Amino acid sequence: MTLFRLDASIRVDGSHSREIADIVEREWLGAYPGNPVIHRHLAVDPIPAGAWATAVGASPVPADQRSPEQLAATELAAQAVDQLVEADALLFAVPLYNFGVSQHFKTWVDLVITDPRMAAGVESAIAGKPAVLVTVRGGSYAAGTPREGWDHATGWMRRILADVWQLDLRVVETEFTLVGVNPALDQFKALAADLRREAEEEARAHGRSLTSAVPAARGTIAA
Amino acid sequence: MTLFRLDASIRVDGSHSREIADIVEREWLGAYPGNPVIHRHLAVDPIPAGAWATAVGASPVPADQRSPEQLAATELAAQAVDQLVEADALLFAVPLYNFGVSQHFKTWVDLVITDPRMAAGVESAIAGKPAVLVTVRGGSYAAGTPREGWDHATGWMRRILADVWQLDLRVVETEFTLVGVNPALDQFKALAADLRREAEEEARAHGRSLTSAVPAARGTIAA
């Protein structure tokens, strides 16, 4: 049993999305100890800025007529899709950045969609796979707050992962991760602690459902 | 008088967003013939994938203690902001890609926001400047269509350009640009032609308002 995990935080230490995704991963490893977890650190080892446009340009070109750059870009896309296809469950940890989607995550999604197995109008090669998305926001975007409606990323991520790729998706969201970092938010410490606790509980529950959603017939519990 | 124009289409020929932005640019040049237009082709000459994270990491480091990579990234951000600050009016041509924002445009916005002149909590250095955003979508996202609510980019672009950067923003949107390309959409040819005509009219009107919004005292009409 293999878990594919993608992290898009540009922070390695002190990343809230990584910490919450760690909880999901621990639940997975509790069910499948010693089984492989494939990590992809998108913001530390990002996809080259030109890869997607090159892969799009390559798609109508027969494979034996592609330039070395086109072959490299389509190979990069194929490797990204291989990681998804070969995994039994998927975990995405993607923070909100500047009220929008992580640039590195969008770049990866665009590249994935250039592969014929994940192209528009084709049944997604990963339809039905269990998946968890962890997303975190520094401030509060709750109803009635000044930033209500300013999270322009989570809706798009659900759209791609659940509607387009047809994953069996669960989402853990948490907010106010800048409380304790930004002194202006100190008044919200109790609320932030509550939100964090709820997110951690949800991460555990979603981590468990990730393992139970994998068809039992395919499960091989290591000793 | 200077116009800054940013294009995010990955296509050079046959790009609808470029064609509509050309109309806006022609209106500008009609009012200010011979005046400079600074072009930035984001998808042809993209920002390196690691620049933003490096610039974020550099921000707390005193300038004289930054690594060469950090200096390069902060310089890239400063140059991007210089282009905005030095322009009298701004034109952005950004297509919808995979129901979300252009990866290259998000990467550029993230980088711009690392510069102290455009940082969160600071009055934007370009507040009040007249700007036009041209955005195009291949399908239809109109109310009542299957893709209603699937445009997850335009809301975020308005958020950044109008609400965060406080530009005096006008938006030209058009849809169904894949009609004539995708045979499955041939039934919508008349509608697509109408939408295109409306967008072109709007582009002319917004192009004119772009020139009239520039304070007359700063205008120097070249002969």
Coordinates of C-alpha atoms in Angstrom, one line a residue, chain A residues 8 10 43 46-50 52-53 56 97-104 106-111 113 148-150 152 155-156 159-160 163-164, chain B residues 8 10 43 46-50 52-53 56 97-104 106-111 113 148-150 152 155-156 159-160 163-164:
Chain A
A8 CA 3.2 23.0 -1.2
I10 CA 7.3 27.2 1.1
A43 CA 7.9 24.4 -3.2
P46 CA 9.5 23.1 -7.9
I47 CA 8.5 22.2 -11.4
P48 CA 10.4 24.4 -13.9
A49 CA 8.5 27.6 -14.9
G50 CA 8.4 26.6 -18.6
W52 CA 3.7 23.3 -18.6
A53 CA 3.7 25.5 -21.7
V56 CA 1.1 21.8 -23.9
Y97 CA -1.1 32.2 -0.3
N98 CA -2.1 35.8 -1.1
F99 CA -5.8 34.9 -1.0
G100 CA -5.2 32.4 -3.8
V101 CA -3.8 29.1 -4.8
S102 CA -0.2 28.0 -4.2
Q103 CA 1.6 28.9 -7.4
H104 CA 3.5 25.6 -7.1
K106 CA -1.3 25.2 -9.7
T107 CA 1.9 24.6 -11.8
W108 CA 1.8 20.9 -10.8
V109 CA -1.9 20.6 -11.6
D110 CA -1.5 22.2 -15.0
L111 CA 1.3 19.9 -15.8
I113 CA -3.5 17.7 -16.9
E148 CA -15.2 36.4 4.3
G149 CA -15.0 35.3 0.7
W150 CA -11.3 36.1 0.3
H152 CA -10.1 32.0 -3.6
G155 CA -13.0 26.2 -4.0
W156 CA -10.7 25.6 -6.9
R159 CA -13.1 21.6 -8.0
I160 CA -10.0 19.9 -9.5
D163 CA -15.1 17.3 -9.6
V164 CA -12.4 17.0 -12.3
Chain B
A8 CA 0.0 35.6 -19.5
I10 CA 1.0 30.6 -23.3
A43 CA 4.4 32.8 -20.1
P46 CA 8.4 33.2 -17.0
I47 CA 9.7 34.0 -13.5
P48 CA 11.9 31.2 -12.2
A49 CA 10.0 28.7 -10.1
G50 CA 12.1 29.3 -7.0
W52 CA 9.2 33.8 -4.8
A53 CA 10.1 31.4 -2.0
V56 CA 10.1 35.5 1.0
Y97 CA -6.5 27.9 -17.3
N98 CA -7.9 24.7 -15.9
F99 CA -10.7 26.6 -14.2
G100 CA -8.1 28.5 -12.2
V101 CA -5.6 31.3 -12.4
S102 CA -2.7 31.4 -14.8
Q103 CA 0.2 29.8 -12.9
H104 CA 2.5 32.5 -14.4
K106 CA 0.0 34.0 -9.7
T107 CA 3.8 33.5 -9.6
W108 CA 4.3 37.2 -10.7
V109 CA 1.7 38.5 -8.2
D110 CA 3.3 36.5 -5.3
L111 CA 6.7 37.9 -6.3
I113 CA 3.9 41.2 -3.0
E148 CA -21.5 28.1 -13.8
G149 CA -19.2 28.8 -10.8
W150 CA -16.2 27.0 -12.4
H152 CA -12.1 30.3 -10.0
G155 CA -12.7 36.7 -8.6
W156 CA -9.2 36.3 -7.3
R159 CA -9.5 40.8 -5.4
I160 CA -5.8 41.4 -5.9
D163 CA -9.1 45.3 -3.4
V164 CA -5.5 44.7 -2.4

